[in-house]
Amino acid sequence: MREPLEIQNLASELELDLKDRYGLMVGGSALWRELGYASYDAFRKAKQRGTIDVPLFEVPNRRGFFALSKEVACWIATQRCARQQTV
């Protein structure tokens, strides 16, 4: 199923912004903040529970977890449009 055009357009804008700020990957405090967590501990607990909807991965010789800017942007756009429809 194709994403609505609104989500695609918003995701593209967000992706450009995220890539400008962080590059192709988002990690560290930027990652948990962009995903809307108030602290690293909240992010860590969500990861343990398996409730983070963005695919996370590790990079050899780097600490922590990373996500692709594109996937973070798509997740944010999807959340925005889903919440907009329920209000």
Short mmCIF file of N, CA and C in Angstrom, two decimals:
data_model
loop_
_atom_site.label_atom_id
_atom_site.label_comp_id
_atom_site.label_asym_id
_atom_site.label_seq_id
_atom_site.Cartn_x
_atom_site.Cartn_y
_atom_site.Cartn_z
N MET A 1 0.85 -1.19 0.00
CA MET A 1 0.00 0.00 0.00
C MET A 1 0.88 1.24 0.00
N ARG A 2 0.53 2.20 -0.81
CA ARG A 2 1.30 3.44 -0.93
C ARG A 2 0.97 4.39 0.20
N GLU A 3 2.02 5.07 0.67
CA GLU A 3 1.80 6.08 1.70
C GLU A 3 1.05 7.25 1.09
N PRO A 4 0.23 7.90 1.88
CA PRO A 4 -0.42 9.10 1.37
C PRO A 4 0.63 10.14 0.97
N LEU A 5 0.30 10.91 -0.02
CA LEU A 5 1.22 11.92 -0.54
C LEU A 5 1.66 12.89 0.54
N GLU A 6 0.76 13.21 1.44
CA GLU A 6 1.09 14.14 2.53
C GLU A 6 2.23 13.61 3.39
N ILE A 7 2.19 12.32 3.71
CA ILE A 7 3.25 11.71 4.52
C ILE A 7 4.56 11.71 3.74
N GLN A 8 4.50 11.37 2.47
CA GLN A 8 5.70 11.34 1.63
C GLN A 8 6.36 12.71 1.56
N ASN A 9 5.55 13.75 1.34
CA ASN A 9 6.11 15.10 1.24
C ASN A 9 6.73 15.56 2.55
N LEU A 10 6.02 15.32 3.65
CA LEU A 10 6.54 15.71 4.95
C LEU A 10 7.81 14.92 5.28
N ALA A 11 7.81 13.63 4.99
CA ALA A 11 8.99 12.79 5.26
C ALA A 11 10.19 13.27 4.46
N SER A 12 9.98 13.68 3.22
CA SER A 12 11.08 14.19 2.40
C SER A 12 11.67 15.47 2.98
N GLU A 13 10.82 16.38 3.42
CA GLU A 13 11.30 17.61 4.05
C GLU A 13 12.07 17.32 5.33
N LEU A 14 11.51 16.45 6.15
CA LEU A 14 12.17 16.09 7.41
C LEU A 14 13.50 15.39 7.16
N GLU A 15 13.53 14.53 6.15
CA GLU A 15 14.77 13.81 5.83
C GLU A 15 15.88 14.78 5.44
N LEU A 16 15.56 15.77 4.63
CA LEU A 16 16.57 16.76 4.25
C LEU A 16 17.09 17.50 5.47
N ASP A 17 16.20 17.87 6.36
CA ASP A 17 16.59 18.57 7.58
C ASP A 17 17.48 17.69 8.46
N LEU A 18 17.07 16.45 8.66
CA LEU A 18 17.86 15.53 9.49
C LEU A 18 19.23 15.26 8.87
N LYS A 19 19.27 15.07 7.56
CA LYS A 19 20.56 14.83 6.89
C LYS A 19 21.48 16.04 7.00
N ASP A 20 20.91 17.25 6.90
CA ASP A 20 21.72 18.46 7.07
C ASP A 20 22.33 18.53 8.46
N ARG A 21 21.54 18.15 9.47
CA ARG A 21 22.01 18.24 10.86
C ARG A 21 22.90 17.09 11.28
N TYR A 22 22.57 15.85 10.87
CA TYR A 22 23.26 14.68 11.41
C TYR A 22 23.95 13.80 10.37
N GLY A 23 23.66 13.98 9.11
CA GLY A 23 24.19 13.07 8.09
C GLY A 23 23.21 11.94 7.83
N LEU A 24 23.70 10.86 7.24
CA LEU A 24 22.83 9.74 6.88
C LEU A 24 22.30 8.97 8.08
N MET A 25 23.06 9.01 9.19
CA MET A 25 22.66 8.28 10.38
C MET A 25 22.49 9.24 11.55
N VAL A 26 21.53 8.92 12.41
CA VAL A 26 21.30 9.69 13.63
C VAL A 26 21.64 8.76 14.79
N GLY A 27 22.43 9.26 15.73
CA GLY A 27 22.80 8.44 16.87
C GLY A 27 22.94 9.28 18.12
N GLY A 28 23.24 8.62 19.22
CA GLY A 28 23.47 9.31 20.48
C GLY A 28 22.25 10.06 20.97
N SER A 29 22.51 11.18 21.63
CA SER A 29 21.40 11.95 22.20
C SER A 29 20.48 12.52 21.12
N ALA A 30 21.03 12.77 19.93
CA ALA A 30 20.19 13.27 18.84
C ALA A 30 19.10 12.26 18.49
N LEU A 31 19.45 10.98 18.53
CA LEU A 31 18.48 9.94 18.17
C LEU A 31 17.32 9.90 19.15
N TRP A 32 17.63 9.80 20.44
CA TRP A 32 16.51 9.69 21.38
C TRP A 32 15.71 10.98 21.47
N ARG A 33 16.34 12.10 21.23
CA ARG A 33 15.58 13.37 21.23
C ARG A 33 14.68 13.47 19.99
N GLU A 34 15.20 13.10 18.84
CA GLU A 34 14.39 13.16 17.61
C GLU A 34 13.20 12.20 17.69
N LEU A 35 13.36 11.11 18.42
CA LEU A 35 12.26 10.15 18.58
C LEU A 35 11.30 10.55 19.69
N GLY A 36 11.59 11.67 20.35
CA GLY A 36 10.65 12.23 21.32
C GLY A 36 10.81 11.74 22.75
N TYR A 37 11.92 11.08 23.06
CA TYR A 37 12.14 10.62 24.43
C TYR A 37 12.73 11.73 25.28
N ALA A 38 12.29 11.80 26.53
CA ALA A 38 12.72 12.86 27.44
C ALA A 38 14.13 12.62 27.98
N SER A 39 14.57 11.37 27.96
CA SER A 39 15.89 11.05 28.50
C SER A 39 16.43 9.78 27.84
N TYR A 40 17.72 9.55 28.04
CA TYR A 40 18.32 8.33 27.52
C TYR A 40 17.71 7.11 28.22
N ASP A 41 17.43 7.24 29.51
CA ASP A 41 16.83 6.12 30.24
C ASP A 41 15.47 5.73 29.67
N ALA A 42 14.66 6.71 29.30
CA ALA A 42 13.36 6.41 28.68
C ALA A 42 13.55 5.69 27.35
N PHE A 43 14.53 6.14 26.57
CA PHE A 43 14.86 5.50 25.30
C PHE A 43 15.32 4.06 25.53
N ARG A 44 16.22 3.88 26.49
CA ARG A 44 16.77 2.56 26.81
C ARG A 44 15.66 1.59 27.22
N LYS A 45 14.74 2.06 28.06
CA LYS A 45 13.63 1.20 28.50
C LYS A 45 12.71 0.84 27.33
N ALA A 46 12.44 1.81 26.47
CA ALA A 46 11.61 1.53 25.30
C ALA A 46 12.29 0.51 24.39
N LYS A 47 13.59 0.61 24.26
CA LYS A 47 14.33 -0.36 23.45
C LYS A 47 14.24 -1.75 24.07
N GLN A 48 14.40 -1.83 25.38
CA GLN A 48 14.29 -3.12 26.07
C GLN A 48 12.90 -3.74 25.88
N ARG A 49 11.88 -2.90 25.89
CA ARG A 49 10.50 -3.38 25.74
C ARG A 49 10.14 -3.67 24.28
N GLY A 50 10.98 -3.22 23.36
CA GLY A 50 10.70 -3.43 21.95
C GLY A 50 9.63 -2.51 21.39
N THR A 51 9.51 -1.31 21.97
CA THR A 51 8.45 -0.40 21.55
C THR A 51 8.95 0.73 20.64
N ILE A 52 10.19 0.66 20.20
CA ILE A 52 10.70 1.67 19.26
C ILE A 52 10.42 1.17 17.85
N ASP A 53 9.65 1.93 17.10
CA ASP A 53 9.21 1.50 15.77
C ASP A 53 10.21 1.77 14.65
N VAL A 54 11.29 2.45 14.97
CA VAL A 54 12.32 2.76 13.97
C VAL A 54 13.40 1.68 14.07
N PRO A 55 13.81 1.10 12.93
CA PRO A 55 14.88 0.09 12.99
C PRO A 55 16.18 0.71 13.52
N LEU A 56 16.74 0.10 14.55
CA LEU A 56 17.99 0.56 15.14
C LEU A 56 19.09 -0.44 14.81
N PHE A 57 20.32 0.05 14.74
CA PHE A 57 21.45 -0.84 14.47
C PHE A 57 22.69 -0.31 15.16
N GLU A 58 23.66 -1.20 15.31
CA GLU A 58 24.94 -0.82 15.89
C GLU A 58 25.96 -0.71 14.77
N VAL A 59 26.97 0.11 15.00
CA VAL A 59 28.06 0.29 14.06
C VAL A 59 29.34 -0.19 14.75
N PRO A 60 30.12 -1.05 14.08
CA PRO A 60 31.35 -1.53 14.71
C PRO A 60 32.25 -0.37 15.16
N ASN A 61 32.83 -0.52 16.32
CA ASN A 61 33.75 0.46 16.90
C ASN A 61 33.10 1.80 17.23
N ARG A 62 31.78 1.80 17.36
CA ARG A 62 31.04 3.01 17.78
C ARG A 62 30.14 2.62 18.93
N ARG A 63 29.92 3.55 19.84
CA ARG A 63 29.05 3.28 20.98
C ARG A 63 27.60 3.63 20.65
N GLY A 64 26.69 2.87 21.21
CA GLY A 64 25.28 3.19 21.09
C GLY A 64 24.63 2.65 19.84
N PHE A 65 23.42 3.13 19.64
CA PHE A 65 22.61 2.68 18.51
C PHE A 65 22.40 3.83 17.53
N PHE A 66 22.11 3.46 16.31
CA PHE A 66 21.90 4.42 15.23
C PHE A 66 20.64 4.06 14.46
N ALA A 67 20.12 5.05 13.74
CA ALA A 67 19.00 4.84 12.82
C ALA A 67 19.28 5.69 11.59
N LEU A 68 18.75 5.28 10.47
CA LEU A 68 18.90 6.07 9.25
C LEU A 68 18.03 7.32 9.34
N SER A 69 18.57 8.43 8.90
CA SER A 69 17.82 9.68 8.90
C SER A 69 16.50 9.52 8.15
N LYS A 70 16.55 8.79 7.04
CA LYS A 70 15.35 8.58 6.22
C LYS A 70 14.26 7.87 7.02
N GLU A 71 14.63 6.85 7.80
CA GLU A 71 13.64 6.09 8.57
C GLU A 71 13.10 6.89 9.74
N VAL A 72 13.96 7.70 10.36
CA VAL A 72 13.49 8.58 11.44
C VAL A 72 12.50 9.59 10.87
N ALA A 73 12.82 10.18 9.72
CA ALA A 73 11.94 11.16 9.09
C ALA A 73 10.59 10.55 8.74
N CYS A 74 10.61 9.36 8.20
CA CYS A 74 9.36 8.68 7.83
C CYS A 74 8.52 8.40 9.07
N TRP A 75 9.16 7.98 10.15
CA TRP A 75 8.44 7.69 11.39
C TRP A 75 7.80 8.97 11.95
N ILE A 76 8.55 10.07 11.97
CA ILE A 76 8.02 11.33 12.48
C ILE A 76 6.82 11.77 11.64
N ALA A 77 6.96 11.71 10.31
CA ALA A 77 5.87 12.12 9.42
C ALA A 77 4.64 11.25 9.62
N THR A 78 4.83 9.96 9.78
CA THR A 78 3.71 9.04 10.00
C THR A 78 3.01 9.35 11.32
N GLN A 79 3.79 9.61 12.37
CA GLN A 79 3.21 9.95 13.67
C GLN A 79 2.40 11.24 13.57
N ARG A 80 2.95 12.21 12.89
CA ARG A 80 2.29 13.52 12.74
C ARG A 80 0.96 13.38 12.03
N CYS A 81 0.96 12.66 10.93
CA CYS A 81 -0.27 12.52 10.14
C CYS A 81 -1.29 11.63 10.85
N ALA A 82 -0.84 10.61 11.56
CA ALA A 82 -1.76 9.74 12.30
C ALA A 82 -2.44 10.51 13.42
N ARG A 83 -1.70 11.34 14.12
CA ARG A 83 -2.26 12.12 15.22
C ARG A 83 -3.20 13.21 14.70
N GLN A 84 -2.87 13.74 13.54
CA GLN A 84 -3.69 14.80 12.95
C GLN A 84 -5.07 14.25 12.58
N GLN A 85 -5.13 13.00 12.13
CA GLN A 85 -6.40 12.40 11.73
C GLN A 85 -7.29 12.09 12.92
N THR A 86 -6.70 11.82 14.10
CA THR A 86 -7.51 11.46 15.26
C THR A 86 -8.00 12.67 16.03
N VAL A 87 -7.46 13.84 15.75
CA VAL A 87 -7.85 15.05 16.48
C VAL A 87 -9.03 15.71 15.81
#
